[in-house]
CSV table of C-alpha atoms in Angstrom, one decimal:
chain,number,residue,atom,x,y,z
O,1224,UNK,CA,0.0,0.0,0.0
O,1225,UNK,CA,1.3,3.5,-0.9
O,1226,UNK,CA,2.4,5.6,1.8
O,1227,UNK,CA,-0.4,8.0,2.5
O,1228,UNK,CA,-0.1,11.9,3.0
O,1229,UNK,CA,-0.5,13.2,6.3
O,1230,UNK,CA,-3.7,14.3,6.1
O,1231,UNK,CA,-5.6,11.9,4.2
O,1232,UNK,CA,-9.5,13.4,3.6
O,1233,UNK,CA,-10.5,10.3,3.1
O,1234,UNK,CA,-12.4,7.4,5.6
O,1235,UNK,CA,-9.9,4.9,6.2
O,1236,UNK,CA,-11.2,1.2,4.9
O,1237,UNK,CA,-11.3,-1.4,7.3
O,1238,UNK,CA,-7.6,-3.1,6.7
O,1239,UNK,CA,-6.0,0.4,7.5
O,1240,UNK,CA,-7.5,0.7,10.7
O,1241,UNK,CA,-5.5,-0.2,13.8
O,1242,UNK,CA,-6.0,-0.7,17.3
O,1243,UNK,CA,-4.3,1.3,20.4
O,1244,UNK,CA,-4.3,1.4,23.6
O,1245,UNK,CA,-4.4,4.8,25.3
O,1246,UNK,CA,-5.2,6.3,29.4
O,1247,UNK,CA,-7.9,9.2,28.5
O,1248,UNK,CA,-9.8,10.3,32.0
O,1249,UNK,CA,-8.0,8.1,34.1
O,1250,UNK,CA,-8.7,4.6,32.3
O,1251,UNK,CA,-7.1,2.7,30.3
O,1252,UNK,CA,-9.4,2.3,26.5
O,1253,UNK,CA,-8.6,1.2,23.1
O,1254,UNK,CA,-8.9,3.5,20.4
O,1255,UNK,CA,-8.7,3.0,16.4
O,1256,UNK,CA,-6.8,5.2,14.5
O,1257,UNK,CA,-5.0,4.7,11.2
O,1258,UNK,CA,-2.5,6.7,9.0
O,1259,UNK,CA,-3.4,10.2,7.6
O,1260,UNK,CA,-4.1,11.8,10.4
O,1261,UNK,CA,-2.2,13.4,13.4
O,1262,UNK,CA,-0.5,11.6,15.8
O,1263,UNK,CA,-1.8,8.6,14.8
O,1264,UNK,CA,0.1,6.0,17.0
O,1265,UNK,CA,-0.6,7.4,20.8
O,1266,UNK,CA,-1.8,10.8,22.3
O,1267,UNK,CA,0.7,13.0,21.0
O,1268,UNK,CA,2.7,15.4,23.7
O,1269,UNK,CA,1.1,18.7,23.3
O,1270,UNK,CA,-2.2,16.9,24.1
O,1271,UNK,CA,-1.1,15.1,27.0
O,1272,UNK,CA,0.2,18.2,28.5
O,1273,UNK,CA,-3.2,20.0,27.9
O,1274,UNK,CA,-5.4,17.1,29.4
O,1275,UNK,CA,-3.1,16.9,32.5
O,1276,UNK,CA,-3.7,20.8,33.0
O,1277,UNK,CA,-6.8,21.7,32.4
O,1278,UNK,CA,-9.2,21.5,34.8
O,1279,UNK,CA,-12.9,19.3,35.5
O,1280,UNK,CA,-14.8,19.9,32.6
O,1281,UNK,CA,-18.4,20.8,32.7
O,1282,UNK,CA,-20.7,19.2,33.5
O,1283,UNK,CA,-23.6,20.1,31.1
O,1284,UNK,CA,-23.9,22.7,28.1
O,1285,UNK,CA,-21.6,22.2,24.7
O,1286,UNK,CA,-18.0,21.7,25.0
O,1287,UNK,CA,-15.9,22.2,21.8
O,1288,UNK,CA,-12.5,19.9,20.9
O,1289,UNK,CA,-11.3,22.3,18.1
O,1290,UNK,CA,-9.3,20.3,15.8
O,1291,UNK,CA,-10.2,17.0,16.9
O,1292,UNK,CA,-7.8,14.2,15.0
O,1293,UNK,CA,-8.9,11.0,15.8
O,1294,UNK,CA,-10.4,11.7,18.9
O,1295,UNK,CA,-8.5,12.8,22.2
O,1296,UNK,CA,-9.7,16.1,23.5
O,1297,UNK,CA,-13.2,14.9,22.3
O,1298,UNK,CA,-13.5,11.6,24.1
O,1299,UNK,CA,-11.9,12.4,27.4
O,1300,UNK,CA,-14.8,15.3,27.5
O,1301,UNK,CA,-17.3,12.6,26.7
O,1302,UNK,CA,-16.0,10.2,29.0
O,1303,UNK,CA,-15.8,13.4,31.9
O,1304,UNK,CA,-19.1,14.6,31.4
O,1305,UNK,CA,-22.0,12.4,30.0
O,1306,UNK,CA,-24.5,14.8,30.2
O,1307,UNK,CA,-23.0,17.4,28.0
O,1308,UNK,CA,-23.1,17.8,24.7
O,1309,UNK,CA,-19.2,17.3,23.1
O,1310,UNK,CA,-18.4,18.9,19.7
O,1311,UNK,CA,-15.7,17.8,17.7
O,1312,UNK,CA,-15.1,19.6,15.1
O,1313,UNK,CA,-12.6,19.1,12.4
O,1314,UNK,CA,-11.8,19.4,8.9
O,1315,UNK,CA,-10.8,16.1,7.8
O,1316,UNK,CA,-13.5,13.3,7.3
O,1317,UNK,CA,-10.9,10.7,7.8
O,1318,UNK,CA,-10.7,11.8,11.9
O,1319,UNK,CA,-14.7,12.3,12.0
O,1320,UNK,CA,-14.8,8.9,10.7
O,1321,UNK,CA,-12.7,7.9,13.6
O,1322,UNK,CA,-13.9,10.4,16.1
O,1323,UNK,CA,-17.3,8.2,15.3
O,1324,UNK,CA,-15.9,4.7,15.7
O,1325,UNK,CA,-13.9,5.5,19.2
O,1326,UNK,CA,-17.1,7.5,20.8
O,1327,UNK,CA,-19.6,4.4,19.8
O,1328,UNK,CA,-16.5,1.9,20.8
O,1329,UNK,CA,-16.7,3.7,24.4
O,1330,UNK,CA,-20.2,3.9,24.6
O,1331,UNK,CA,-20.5,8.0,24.7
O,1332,UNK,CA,-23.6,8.8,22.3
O,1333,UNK,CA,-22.8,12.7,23.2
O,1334,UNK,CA,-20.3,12.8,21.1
O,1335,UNK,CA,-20.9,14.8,17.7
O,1336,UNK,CA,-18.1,14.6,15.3
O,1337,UNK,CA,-19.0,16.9,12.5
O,1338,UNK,CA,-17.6,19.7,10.5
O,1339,UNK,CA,-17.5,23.1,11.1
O,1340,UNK,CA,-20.6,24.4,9.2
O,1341,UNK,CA,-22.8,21.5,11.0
O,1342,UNK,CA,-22.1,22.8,14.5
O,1343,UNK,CA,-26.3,24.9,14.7
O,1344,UNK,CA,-25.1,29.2,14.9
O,1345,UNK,CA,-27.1,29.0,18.2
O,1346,UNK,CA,-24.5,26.9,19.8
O,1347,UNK,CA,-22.5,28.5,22.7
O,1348,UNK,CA,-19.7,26.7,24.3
O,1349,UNK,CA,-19.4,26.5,28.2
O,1350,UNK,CA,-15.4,25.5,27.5
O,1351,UNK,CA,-13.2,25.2,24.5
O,1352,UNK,CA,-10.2,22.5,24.8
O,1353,UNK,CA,-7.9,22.4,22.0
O,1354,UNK,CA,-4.6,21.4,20.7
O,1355,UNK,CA,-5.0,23.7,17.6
O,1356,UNK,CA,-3.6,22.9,14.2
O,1357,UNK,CA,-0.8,25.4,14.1
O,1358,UNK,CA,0.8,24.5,10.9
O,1359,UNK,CA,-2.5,25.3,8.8
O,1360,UNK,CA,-0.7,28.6,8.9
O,1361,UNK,CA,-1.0,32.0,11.1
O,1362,UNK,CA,-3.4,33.4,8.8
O,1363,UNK,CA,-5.7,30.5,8.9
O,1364,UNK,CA,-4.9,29.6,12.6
O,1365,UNK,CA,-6.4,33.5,13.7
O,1366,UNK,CA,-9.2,32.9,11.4
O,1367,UNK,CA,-10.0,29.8,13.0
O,1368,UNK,CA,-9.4,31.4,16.4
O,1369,UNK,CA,-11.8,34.6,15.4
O,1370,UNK,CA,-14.6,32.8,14.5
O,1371,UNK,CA,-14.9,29.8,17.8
O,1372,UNK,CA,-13.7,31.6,20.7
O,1373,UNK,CA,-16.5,34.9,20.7
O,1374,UNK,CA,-18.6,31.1,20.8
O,1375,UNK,CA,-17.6,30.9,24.5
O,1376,UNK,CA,-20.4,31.7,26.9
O,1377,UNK,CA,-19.8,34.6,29.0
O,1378,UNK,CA,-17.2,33.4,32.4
O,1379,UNK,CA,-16.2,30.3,29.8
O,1380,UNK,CA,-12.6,29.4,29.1
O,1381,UNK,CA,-11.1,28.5,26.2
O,1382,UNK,CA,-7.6,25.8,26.9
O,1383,UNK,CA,-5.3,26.1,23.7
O,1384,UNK,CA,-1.7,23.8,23.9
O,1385,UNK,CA,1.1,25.4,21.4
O,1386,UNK,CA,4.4,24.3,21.2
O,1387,UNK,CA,7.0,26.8,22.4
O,1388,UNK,CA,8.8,26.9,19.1
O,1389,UNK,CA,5.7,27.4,17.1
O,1390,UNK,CA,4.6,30.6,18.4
O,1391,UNK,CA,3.3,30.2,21.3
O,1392,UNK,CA,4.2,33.4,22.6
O,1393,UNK,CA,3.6,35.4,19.7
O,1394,UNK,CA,0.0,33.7,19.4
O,1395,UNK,CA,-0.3,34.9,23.4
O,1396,UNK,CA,0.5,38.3,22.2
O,1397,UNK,CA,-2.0,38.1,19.2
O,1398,UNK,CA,-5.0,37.2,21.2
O,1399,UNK,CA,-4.6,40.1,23.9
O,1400,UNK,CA,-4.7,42.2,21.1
O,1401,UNK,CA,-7.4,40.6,19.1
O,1402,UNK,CA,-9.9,40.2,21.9
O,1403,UNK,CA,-9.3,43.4,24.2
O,1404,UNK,CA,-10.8,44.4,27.3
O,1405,UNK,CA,-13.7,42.2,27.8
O,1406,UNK,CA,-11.0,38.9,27.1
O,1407,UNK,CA,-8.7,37.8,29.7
O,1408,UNK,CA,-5.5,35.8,28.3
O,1409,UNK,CA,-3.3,34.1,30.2
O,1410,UNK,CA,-0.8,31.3,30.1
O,1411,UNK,CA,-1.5,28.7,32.4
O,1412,UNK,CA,1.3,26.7,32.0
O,1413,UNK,CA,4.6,25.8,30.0
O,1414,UNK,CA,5.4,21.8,29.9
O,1415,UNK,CA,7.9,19.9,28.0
O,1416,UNK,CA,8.1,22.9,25.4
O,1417,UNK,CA,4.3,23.6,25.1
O,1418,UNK,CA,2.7,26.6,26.6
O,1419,UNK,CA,-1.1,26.0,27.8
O,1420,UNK,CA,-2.9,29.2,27.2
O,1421,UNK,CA,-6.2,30.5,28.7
O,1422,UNK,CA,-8.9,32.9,26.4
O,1423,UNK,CA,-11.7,33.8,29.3
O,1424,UNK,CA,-14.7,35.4,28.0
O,1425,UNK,CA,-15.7,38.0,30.3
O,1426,UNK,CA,-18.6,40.1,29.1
């Protein structure tokens, strides 16, 4: 079989898939992922860092895994909180595909993976968690960033991961600018060369 690009668009047919084993809100669960998308093996680093920073998520309302690869962000919400409603959004029907195997593999029907444009406009998001995909480029990253976070509910948080030597820091500096006065950004964190940054809607 021909080595596949990175991001493959494309549903993975059945002899692609593979089987891992993963710890996602403190259990141990099998997962399937296959080639063509991100991190495809294990949860990558960035990730890891975010889930073991951020804190309990909701309870109830819509969370939002921005960027969701095969699944991550997205399950660990689902598995956290079964009475909210989880978004995972992403480009790449490959990763819905598998964001829709692993949330009926671990029993979590609250689990939308869909695209962008089927998330309803009405939607508001009591937290954002999201390992975002920085190399889409810095135009398309703000783009992305301008039109999901005003999406927050007023008091909500948005948790962004970004590696160190990706922009982090300039990306901090970006959204204190973008959002203003009525935004507070912080960084949370900085682990293993990733920076975990907080966007808190306040008004």
């Amino acid at each position: 079989m021909p080595q596949e690009h990175y991001f493959s668009s494309k549903p993975a047919d059945r002899s692609a898939l593979r089987t891992v084993r993963v710890r996602l809100a403190g259990r141990d669960v099998e997962v399937e992922t296959a080639g063509g998308v991100f991190s495809p093996d294990h949860v990558d680093l960035g990730t890891r860092v975010l889930l073991d920073e951020v804190p309990d998520a909701p309870a109830s309302g819509h969370l939002l895994d921005l960027g969701a690869g095969w699944g991550p962000i997205a399950l660990t919400l689902g598995l956290e909180s079964p009475e909210a409603t989880v978004w995972a959004v992403d480009v790449n029907e490959r990763a819905l595909d598998l964001v829709r195997r692993n949330a009926q593999r671990l029993g979590l029907p609250n689990v939308n993976a869909v695209e962008p444009s089927d998330v309803p406009e009405e939607v508001r998001f009591a937290v954002i968690w999201s390992n975002p995909p920085i190399r889409i480029g810095k135009a398309e990253l703000h783009a992305l960033l301008r039109q999901w976070l005003p999406r927050l509910e007023v008091g909500a948080t948005a948790w962004l991961v970004v590696q160190k030597n990706l922009g982090a820091d300039s990306l901090q500096r970006w959204l204190a600018d973008e959002f203003g006065d009525r935004w507070r950004i912080d960084r949370a964190s900085t682990s293993k060369g990733f920076r975990v940054l907080t966007v808190t809607r306040e008004a």
